[in-house]
Coordinates of C-alpha atoms and ligand atoms in Angstrom, one line a residue:
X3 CA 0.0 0.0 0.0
X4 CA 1.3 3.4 -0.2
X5 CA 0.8 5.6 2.5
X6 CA 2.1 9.1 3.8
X7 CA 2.1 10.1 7.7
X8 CA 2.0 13.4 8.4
X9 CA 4.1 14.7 11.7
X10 CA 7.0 12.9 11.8
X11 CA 7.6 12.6 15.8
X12 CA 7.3 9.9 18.3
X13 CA 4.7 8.6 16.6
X14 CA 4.6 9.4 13.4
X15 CA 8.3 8.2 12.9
X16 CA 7.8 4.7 14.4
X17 CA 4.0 4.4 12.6
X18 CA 5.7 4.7 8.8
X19 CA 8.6 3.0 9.9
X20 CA 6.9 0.0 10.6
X21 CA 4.7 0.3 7.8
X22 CA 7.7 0.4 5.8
X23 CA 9.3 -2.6 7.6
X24 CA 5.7 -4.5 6.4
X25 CA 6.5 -4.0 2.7
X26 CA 4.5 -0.8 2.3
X27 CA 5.9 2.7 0.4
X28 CA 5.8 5.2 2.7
X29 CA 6.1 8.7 2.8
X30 CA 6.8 10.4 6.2
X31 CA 6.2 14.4 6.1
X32 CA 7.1 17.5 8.5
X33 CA 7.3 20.7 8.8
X34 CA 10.5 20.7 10.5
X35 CA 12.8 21.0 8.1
X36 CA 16.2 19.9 10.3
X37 CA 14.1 17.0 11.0
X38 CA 13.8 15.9 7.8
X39 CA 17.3 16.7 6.6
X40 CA 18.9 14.5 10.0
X41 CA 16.5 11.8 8.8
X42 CA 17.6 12.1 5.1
X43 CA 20.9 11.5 6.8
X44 CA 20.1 8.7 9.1
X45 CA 20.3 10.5 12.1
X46 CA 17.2 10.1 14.2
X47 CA 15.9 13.2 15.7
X48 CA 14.5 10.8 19.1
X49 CA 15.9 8.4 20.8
X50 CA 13.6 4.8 20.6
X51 CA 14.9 1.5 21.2
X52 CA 15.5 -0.3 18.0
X53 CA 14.4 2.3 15.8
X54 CA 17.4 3.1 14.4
X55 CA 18.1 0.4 12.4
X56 CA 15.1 -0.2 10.6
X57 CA 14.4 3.5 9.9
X58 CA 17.9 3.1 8.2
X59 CA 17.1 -0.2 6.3
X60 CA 13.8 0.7 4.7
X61 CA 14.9 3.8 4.0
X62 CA 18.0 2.2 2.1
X63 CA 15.3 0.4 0.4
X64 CA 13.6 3.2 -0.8
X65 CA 10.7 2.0 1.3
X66 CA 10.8 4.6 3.7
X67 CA 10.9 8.6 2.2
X68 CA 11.3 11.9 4.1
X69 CA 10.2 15.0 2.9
X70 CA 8.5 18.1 3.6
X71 CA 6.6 18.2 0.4
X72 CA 3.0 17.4 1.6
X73 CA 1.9 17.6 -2.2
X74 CA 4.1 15.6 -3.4
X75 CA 3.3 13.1 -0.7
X76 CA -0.6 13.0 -1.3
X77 CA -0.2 12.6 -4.6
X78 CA 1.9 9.2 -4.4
X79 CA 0.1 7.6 -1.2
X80 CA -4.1 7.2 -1.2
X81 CA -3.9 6.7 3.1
X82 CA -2.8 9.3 4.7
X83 CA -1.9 9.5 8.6
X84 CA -2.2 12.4 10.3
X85 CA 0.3 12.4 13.3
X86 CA 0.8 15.4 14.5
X87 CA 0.7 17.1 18.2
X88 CA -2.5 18.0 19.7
X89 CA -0.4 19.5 22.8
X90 CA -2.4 20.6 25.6
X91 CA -4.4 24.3 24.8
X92 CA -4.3 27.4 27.1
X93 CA -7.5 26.0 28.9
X94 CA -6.6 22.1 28.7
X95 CA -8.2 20.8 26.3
X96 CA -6.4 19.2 22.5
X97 CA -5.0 22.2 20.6
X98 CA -6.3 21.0 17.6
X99 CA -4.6 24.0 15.2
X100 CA -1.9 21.3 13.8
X101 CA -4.3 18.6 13.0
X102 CA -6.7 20.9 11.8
X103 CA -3.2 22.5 9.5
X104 CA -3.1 19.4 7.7
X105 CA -6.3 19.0 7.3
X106 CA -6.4 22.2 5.1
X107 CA -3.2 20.8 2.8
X108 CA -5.1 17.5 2.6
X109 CA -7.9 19.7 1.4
X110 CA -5.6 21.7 -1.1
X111 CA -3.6 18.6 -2.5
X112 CA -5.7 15.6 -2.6
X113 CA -6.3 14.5 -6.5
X114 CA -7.8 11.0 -6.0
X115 CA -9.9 8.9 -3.0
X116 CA -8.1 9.1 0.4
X117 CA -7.9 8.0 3.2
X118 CA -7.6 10.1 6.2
X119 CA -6.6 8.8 9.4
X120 CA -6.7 10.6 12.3
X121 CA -3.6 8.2 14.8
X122 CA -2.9 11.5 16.6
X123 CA -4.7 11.8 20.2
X124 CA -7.7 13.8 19.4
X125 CA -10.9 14.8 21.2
X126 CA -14.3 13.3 20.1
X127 CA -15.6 15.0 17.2
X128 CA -13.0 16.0 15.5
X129 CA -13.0 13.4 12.7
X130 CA -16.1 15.4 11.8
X131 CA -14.2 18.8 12.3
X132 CA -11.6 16.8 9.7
X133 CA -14.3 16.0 7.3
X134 CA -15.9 19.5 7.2
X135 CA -12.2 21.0 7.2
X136 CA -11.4 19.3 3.4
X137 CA -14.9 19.1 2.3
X138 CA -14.8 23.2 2.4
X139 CA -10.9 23.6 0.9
X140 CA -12.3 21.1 -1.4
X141 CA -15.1 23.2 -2.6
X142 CA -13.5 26.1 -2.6
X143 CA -11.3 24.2 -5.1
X144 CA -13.9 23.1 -6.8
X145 CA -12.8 19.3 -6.8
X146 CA -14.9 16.5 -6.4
X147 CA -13.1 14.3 -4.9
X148 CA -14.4 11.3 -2.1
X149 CA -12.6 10.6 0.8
X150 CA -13.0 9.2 4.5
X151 CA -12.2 9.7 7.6
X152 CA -11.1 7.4 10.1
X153 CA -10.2 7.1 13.9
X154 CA -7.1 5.2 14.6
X155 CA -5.5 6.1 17.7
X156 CA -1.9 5.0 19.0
X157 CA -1.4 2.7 22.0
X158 CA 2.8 3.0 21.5
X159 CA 4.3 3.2 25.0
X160 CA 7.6 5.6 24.5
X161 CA 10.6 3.3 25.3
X162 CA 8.6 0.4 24.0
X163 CA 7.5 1.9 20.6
X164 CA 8.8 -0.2 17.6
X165 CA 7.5 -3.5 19.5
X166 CA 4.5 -1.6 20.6
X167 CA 3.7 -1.0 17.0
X168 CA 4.6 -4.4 15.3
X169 CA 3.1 -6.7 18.2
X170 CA 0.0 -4.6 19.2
X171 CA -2.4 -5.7 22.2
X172 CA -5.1 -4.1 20.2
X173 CA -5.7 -1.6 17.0
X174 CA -9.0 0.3 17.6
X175 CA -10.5 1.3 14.4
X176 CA -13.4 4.1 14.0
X177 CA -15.1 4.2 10.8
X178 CA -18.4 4.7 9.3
X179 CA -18.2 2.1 6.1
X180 CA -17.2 -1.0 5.9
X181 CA -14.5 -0.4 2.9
X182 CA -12.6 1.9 5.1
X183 CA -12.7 -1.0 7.8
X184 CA -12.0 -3.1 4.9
X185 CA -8.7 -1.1 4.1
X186 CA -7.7 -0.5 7.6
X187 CA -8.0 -4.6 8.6
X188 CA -6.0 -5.3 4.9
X189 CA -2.9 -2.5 6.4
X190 CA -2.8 -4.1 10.0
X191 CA -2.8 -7.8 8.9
X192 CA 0.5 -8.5 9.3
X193 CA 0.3 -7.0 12.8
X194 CA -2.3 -8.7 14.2
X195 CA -2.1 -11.9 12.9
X196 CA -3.2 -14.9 14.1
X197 CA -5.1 -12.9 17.0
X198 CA -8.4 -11.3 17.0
X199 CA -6.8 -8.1 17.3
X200 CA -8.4 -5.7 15.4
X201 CA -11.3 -3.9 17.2
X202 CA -13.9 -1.8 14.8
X203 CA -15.6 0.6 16.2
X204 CA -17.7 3.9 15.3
X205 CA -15.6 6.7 15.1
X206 CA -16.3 8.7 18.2
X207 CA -16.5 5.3 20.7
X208 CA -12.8 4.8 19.2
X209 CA -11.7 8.8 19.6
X210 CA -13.0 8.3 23.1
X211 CA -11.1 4.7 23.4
X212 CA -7.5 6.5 23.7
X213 CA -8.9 8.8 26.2
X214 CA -10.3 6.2 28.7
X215 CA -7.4 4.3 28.2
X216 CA -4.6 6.7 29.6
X217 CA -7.6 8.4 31.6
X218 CA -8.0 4.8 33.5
X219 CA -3.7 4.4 33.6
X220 CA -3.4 7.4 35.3
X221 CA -6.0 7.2 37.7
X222 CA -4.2 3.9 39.2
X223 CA -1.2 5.7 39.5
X224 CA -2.5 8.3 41.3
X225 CA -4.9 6.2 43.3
X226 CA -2.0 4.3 44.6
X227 CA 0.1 7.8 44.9
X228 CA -2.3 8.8 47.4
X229 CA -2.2 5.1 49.2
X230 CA 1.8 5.9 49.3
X231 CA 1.0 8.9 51.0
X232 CA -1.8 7.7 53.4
X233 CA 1.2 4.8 53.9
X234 CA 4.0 7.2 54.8
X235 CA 1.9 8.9 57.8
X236 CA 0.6 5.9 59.1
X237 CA 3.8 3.8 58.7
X238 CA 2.6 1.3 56.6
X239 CA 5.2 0.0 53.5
X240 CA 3.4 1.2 50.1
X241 CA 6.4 -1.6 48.7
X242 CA 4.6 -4.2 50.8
X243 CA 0.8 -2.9 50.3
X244 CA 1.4 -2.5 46.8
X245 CA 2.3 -6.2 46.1
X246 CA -0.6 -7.3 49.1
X247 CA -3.2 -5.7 46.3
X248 CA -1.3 -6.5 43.0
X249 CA -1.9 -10.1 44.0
X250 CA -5.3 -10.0 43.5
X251 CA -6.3 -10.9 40.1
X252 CA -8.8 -7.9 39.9
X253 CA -6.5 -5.2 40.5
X254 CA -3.4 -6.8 39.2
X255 CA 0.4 -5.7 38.9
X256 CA 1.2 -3.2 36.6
X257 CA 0.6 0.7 36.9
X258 CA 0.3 0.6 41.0
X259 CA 4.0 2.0 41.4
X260 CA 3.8 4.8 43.6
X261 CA 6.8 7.6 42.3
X262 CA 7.2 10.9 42.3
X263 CA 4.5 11.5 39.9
X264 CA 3.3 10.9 36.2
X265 CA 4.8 12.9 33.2
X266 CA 5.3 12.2 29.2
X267 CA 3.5 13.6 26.5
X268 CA 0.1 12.1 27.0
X269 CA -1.3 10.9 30.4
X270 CA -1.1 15.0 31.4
X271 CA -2.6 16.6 28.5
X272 CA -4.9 13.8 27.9
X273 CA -6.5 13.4 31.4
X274 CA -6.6 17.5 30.8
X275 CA -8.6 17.0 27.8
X276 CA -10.7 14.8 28.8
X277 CA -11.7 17.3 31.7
X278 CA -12.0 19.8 29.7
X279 CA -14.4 17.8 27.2
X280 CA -16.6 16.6 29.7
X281 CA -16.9 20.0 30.9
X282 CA -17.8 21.6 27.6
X283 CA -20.8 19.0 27.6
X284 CA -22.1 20.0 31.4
X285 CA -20.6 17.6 33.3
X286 CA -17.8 17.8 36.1
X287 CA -15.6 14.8 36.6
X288 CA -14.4 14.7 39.6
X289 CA -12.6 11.4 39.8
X290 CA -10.2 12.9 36.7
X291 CA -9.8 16.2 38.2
X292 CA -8.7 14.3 41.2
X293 CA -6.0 12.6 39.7
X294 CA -4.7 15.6 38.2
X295 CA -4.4 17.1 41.5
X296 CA -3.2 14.4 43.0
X297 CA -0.5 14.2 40.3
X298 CA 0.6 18.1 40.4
X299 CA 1.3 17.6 44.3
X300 CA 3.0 14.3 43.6
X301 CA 5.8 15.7 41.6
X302 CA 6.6 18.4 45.0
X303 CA 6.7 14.8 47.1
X304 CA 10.7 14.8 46.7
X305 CA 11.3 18.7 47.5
X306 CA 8.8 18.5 50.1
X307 CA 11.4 15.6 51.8
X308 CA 14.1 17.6 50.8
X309 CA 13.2 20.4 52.8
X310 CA 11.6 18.4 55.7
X311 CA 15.1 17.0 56.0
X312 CA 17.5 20.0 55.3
X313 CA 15.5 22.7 55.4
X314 CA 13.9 25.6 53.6
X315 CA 16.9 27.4 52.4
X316 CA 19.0 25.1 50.6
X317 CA 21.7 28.2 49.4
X318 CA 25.3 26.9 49.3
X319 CA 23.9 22.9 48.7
X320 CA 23.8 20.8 45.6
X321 CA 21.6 17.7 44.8
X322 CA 22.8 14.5 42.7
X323 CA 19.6 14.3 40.0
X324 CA 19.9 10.8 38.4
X325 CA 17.6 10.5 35.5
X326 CA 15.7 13.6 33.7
X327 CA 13.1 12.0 31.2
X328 CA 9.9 11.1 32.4
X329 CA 10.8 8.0 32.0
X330 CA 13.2 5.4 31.3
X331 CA 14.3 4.4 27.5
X332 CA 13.0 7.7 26.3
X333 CA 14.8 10.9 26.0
X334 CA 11.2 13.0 26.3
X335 CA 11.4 15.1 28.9
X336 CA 8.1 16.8 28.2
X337 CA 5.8 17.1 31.5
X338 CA 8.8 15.1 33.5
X339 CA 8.5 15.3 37.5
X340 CA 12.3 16.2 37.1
X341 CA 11.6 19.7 35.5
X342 CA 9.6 20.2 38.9
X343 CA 12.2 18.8 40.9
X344 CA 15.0 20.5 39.9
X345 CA 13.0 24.1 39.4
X346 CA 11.8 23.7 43.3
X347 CA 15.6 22.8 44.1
X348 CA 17.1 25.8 42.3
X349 CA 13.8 28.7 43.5
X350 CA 15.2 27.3 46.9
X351 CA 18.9 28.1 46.3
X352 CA 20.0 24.9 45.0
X353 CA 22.4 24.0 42.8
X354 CA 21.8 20.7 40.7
X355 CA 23.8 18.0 39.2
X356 CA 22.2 16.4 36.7
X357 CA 23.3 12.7 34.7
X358 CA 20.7 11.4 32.4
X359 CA 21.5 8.7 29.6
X360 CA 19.7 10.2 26.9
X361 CA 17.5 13.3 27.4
X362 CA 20.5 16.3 27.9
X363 CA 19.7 17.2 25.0
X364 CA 15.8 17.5 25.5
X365 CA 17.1 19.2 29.0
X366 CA 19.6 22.0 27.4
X367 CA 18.0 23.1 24.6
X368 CA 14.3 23.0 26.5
X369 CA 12.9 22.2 29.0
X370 CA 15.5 22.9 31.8
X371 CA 17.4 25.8 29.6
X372 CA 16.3 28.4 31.4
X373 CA 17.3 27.1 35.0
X374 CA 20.3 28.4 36.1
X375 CA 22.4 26.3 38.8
X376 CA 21.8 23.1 37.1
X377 CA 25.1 21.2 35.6
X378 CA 25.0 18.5 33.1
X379 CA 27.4 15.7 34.2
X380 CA 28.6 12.5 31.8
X381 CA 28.1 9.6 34.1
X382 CA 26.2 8.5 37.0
X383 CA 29.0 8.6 39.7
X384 CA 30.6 12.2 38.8
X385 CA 27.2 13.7 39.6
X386 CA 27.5 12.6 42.7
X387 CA 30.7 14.2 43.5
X388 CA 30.6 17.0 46.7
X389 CA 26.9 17.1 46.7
X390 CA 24.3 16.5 49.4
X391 CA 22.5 13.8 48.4
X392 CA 21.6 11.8 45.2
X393 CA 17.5 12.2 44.0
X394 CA 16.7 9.4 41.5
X395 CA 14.1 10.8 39.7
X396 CA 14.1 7.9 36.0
X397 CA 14.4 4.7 36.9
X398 CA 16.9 3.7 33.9
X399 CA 18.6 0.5 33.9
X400 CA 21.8 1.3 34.9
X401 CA 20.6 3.1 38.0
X402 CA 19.0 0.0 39.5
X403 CA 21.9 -1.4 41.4
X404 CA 24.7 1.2 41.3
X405 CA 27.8 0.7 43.8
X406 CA 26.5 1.9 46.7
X407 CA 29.9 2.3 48.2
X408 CA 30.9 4.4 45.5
X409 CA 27.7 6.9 46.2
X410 CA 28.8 7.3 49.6
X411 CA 32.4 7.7 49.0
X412 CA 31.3 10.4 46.4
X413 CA 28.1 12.1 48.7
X414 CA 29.2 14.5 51.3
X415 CA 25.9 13.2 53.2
X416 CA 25.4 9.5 52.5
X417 CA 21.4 10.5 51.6
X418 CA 19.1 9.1 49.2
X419 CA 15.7 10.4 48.0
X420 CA 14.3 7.7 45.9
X421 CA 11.5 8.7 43.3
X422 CA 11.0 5.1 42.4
X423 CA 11.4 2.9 44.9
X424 CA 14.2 1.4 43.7
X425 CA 16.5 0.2 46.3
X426 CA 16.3 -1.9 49.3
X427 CA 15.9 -0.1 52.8
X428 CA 17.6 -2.9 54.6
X429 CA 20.8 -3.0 52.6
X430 CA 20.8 1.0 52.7
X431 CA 20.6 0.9 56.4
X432 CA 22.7 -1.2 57.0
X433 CA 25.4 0.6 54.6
X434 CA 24.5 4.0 56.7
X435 CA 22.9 5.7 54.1
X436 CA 19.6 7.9 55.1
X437 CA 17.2 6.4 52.1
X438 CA 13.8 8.2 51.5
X439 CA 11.1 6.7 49.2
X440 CA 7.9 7.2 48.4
X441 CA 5.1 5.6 50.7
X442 CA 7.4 4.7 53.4
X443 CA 8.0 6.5 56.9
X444 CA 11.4 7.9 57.0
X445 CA 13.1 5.5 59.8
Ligands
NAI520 P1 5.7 15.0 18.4 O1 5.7 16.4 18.9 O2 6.9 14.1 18.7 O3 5.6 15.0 16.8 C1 4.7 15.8 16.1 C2 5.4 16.2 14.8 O4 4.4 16.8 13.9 C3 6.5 17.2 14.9 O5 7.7 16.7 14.3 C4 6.0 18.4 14.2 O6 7.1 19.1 13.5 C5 5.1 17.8 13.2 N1 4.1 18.7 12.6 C6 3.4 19.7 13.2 N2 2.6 20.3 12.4 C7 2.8 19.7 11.2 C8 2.2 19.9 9.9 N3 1.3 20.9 9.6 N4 2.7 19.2 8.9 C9 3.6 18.2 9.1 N5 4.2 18.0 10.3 C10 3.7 18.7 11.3 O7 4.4 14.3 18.8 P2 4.1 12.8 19.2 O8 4.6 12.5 20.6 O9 4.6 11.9 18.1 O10 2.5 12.7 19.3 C11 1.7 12.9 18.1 C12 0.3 12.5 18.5 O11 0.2 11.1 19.0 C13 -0.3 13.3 19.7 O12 -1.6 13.5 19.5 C14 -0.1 12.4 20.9 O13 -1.0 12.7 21.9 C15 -0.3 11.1 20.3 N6 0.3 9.9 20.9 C16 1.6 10.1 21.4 C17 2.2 9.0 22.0 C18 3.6 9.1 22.5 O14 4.0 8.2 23.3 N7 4.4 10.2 22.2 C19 1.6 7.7 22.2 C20 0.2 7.7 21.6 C21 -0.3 8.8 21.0

């Protein structure tokens, strides 16, 4: 098949890359022009595990083509993706003005049937503000030309996003006709073969599908934010609660790790969203305004130990900060508890350390660049050196079971102030560090 995908980001990238990998021609299309041109050059602008190499392959095979000719694209492809942001607007809800962008060159450019699907995160209804968007530009061109729109939203865990994509748990499908069903179940066969995985829907039950999905995510991990919390005044172990509860069936394991708060590109804005769409039809939702709250005050749980421990006026101390993007095998730093961390640090007099794998770059040139007091270190251990205690904030791989006796030698203060309850308490004691997690009274 030959398909373009427009917005050529975190999802866009691994969605026509793995399209491509499946035999398809595709054409992935941005605006960002440096973007383009690294990809042109096989440099990839994010850092995914295993992208690399078959973003490089199919594009060797003249499977895979960048460009920022959206004309050019259209006119070779007849399914088009729309993948671009729908970051979070001034009062919460989708900022729709990208989608919406390319809805208009779709309009403009389109010279035969397509197919439009909307894979970005997008708010219910606006596959129909899609339609209405190219039926006008296409009137006002005069063409008649047919085309559908189609729901398709992206389940892609960051970190996980190449096997996310080619071994899906689901692919939730919104149309109104069978033949776009028909085209969507022929492009996801190879993905979901062997298992029932295709889901059909109607467009706005599938649009709403992505939001109850991350909605429902984030409310565990703030519901068992607040049992951390609850935990640590009444010492009780969250550790040993949360595995008490995992066990049963019902609730089950994953997404009841209490931390120092939820971040990324999506569980935010969409909870936001969501909010803010409810609203707009009269009704308040209080559970999902709660677990916004609860998440904004989770991300001050660190600082707030921080200065229970040292103080208010942290001038003249600096703080080890392991780990930067929101979380591990990702270098997105965008909504990251560490940009709250290290800002309540520094507004307290703080100076910061900071060793991250992968996301300086996102750090420097973003979302920290405007922080003074903050020093980008090349490994794990110099971070450490002369400061006051160590704050892992991403549990990345190589953070899980450092040498300990090198922290301390390094530390002036042999303290720890966990974000992820990583480490074990007893072993820390014992080795006379001060450990602080989440959910746990401070012994
Ligand atoms: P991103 O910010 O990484 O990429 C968006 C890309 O679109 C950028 O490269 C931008 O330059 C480009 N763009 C903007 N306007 C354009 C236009 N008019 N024409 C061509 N390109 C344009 O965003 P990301 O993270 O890939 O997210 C895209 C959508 O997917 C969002 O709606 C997001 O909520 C959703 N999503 C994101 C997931 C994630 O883990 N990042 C997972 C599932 C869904």
């Amino acid at each position: 098949m030959n398909i373009s995908v427009v917005g050529t980001g975190y999802v866009g990238l691994v969605t026509g890359t793995c399209f491509a990998e499946m035999g398809n021609y595709v054409i992935c299309v941005d605006v960002n022009e440096d973007k383009i041109n690294k990809l042109n050059n096989g440099i990839i602008p994010i850092y995914e595990p295993g992208l690399e190499r078959i973003v490089i392959e199919n594009n060797k095979a003249d499977r895979l083509i960048f460009s920022t000719d959206i004309k050019n694209a259209l006119e070779k492809t007849d399914i088009c993706f729309i993948a671009v942001g729908t970051p979070m607007g001034e009062d919460g809800s989708a900022d729709l003005q990208y989608v919406l962008a390319v809805a208009e060159e779709i309009g403009k450019h389109i010279t035969k049937h397509t197919y439009i699907i909307n894979k970005s995160t997008v708010p219910v209804g606006t596959a129909d503000k899609v339609r209405e968007t190219v039926s006008r530009v296409l009137q006002e061109r005069g063409a008649d030309i047919s085309f559908d729109v189609i729901s398709n939203p992206e389940f892609l865990k960051e970190g996980a996003a190449v096997n996310d994509f080619m071994k899906p748990d689901r692919v939730v499908v919104g149309a109104d006709n069978e033949r776009a069903l028909d085209v969507m179940r022929e492009l996801y066969a190879p993905f979901t073969v062997n298992h029932e995985r295709f889901i059909a829907m109607d467009v706005r039950s599938s649009e709403m599908t992505k939001y109850a999905a991350n909605s429902m995510l984030a409310t565990k991990i703030s519901f068992m934010n607040e049992i951390a919390n609850i935990c640590e005044l009444v010492g009780a172990d969250v550790n040993k609660v949360r595995v008490g509860i995992g066990s049963d069936s019902r609730i089950g394991y994953s997404f009841i790790y209490p931390g120092c708060g939820y971040g990324g590109s999506c569980f935010p804005k969409d909870v936001q969203a969501l909010v803010r769409t409810a609203n707009k039809n009269g009704y308040e939702p209080k559970l999902l305004e709660a677990v916004e709250a609860v998440n904004y005050d989770q991300k001050k749980s660190i600082p707030r130990k921080i200065f229970k421990k040292f103080g208010e006026d942290l001038s003249g101390m600096t703080f080890a900060v392991w780990g930067l993007s929101f979380k591990p095998e990702t270098d997105d730093m965008r909504d990251a508890a560490s940009i709250t961390i290290v800002k309540e640090l520094v507004a307290k007099g703080a100076k910061v350390k900071a060793y991250d794998p992968k996301a300086f770059h996102e750090a420097q040139t973003c979302y920290l660049k405007d922080v003074e007091g903050i020093e980008y270190l090349d490994s794990k251990y110099t971070a450490l050196t002369g400061c006051d205690a160590m704050i892992l904030v991403t549990e990345w791989k190589e953070f899980r079971s450092p040498d300990f006796d090198e922290i301390k030698k390094r530390l002036k203060n042999p303290v720890i102030f966990d974000g992820r309850n990583q480490y074990s308490s007893k072993k820390l004691h014992e080795m006379g560090f001060e450990y602080f997690q989440i959910g746990v009274m401070p012994k």
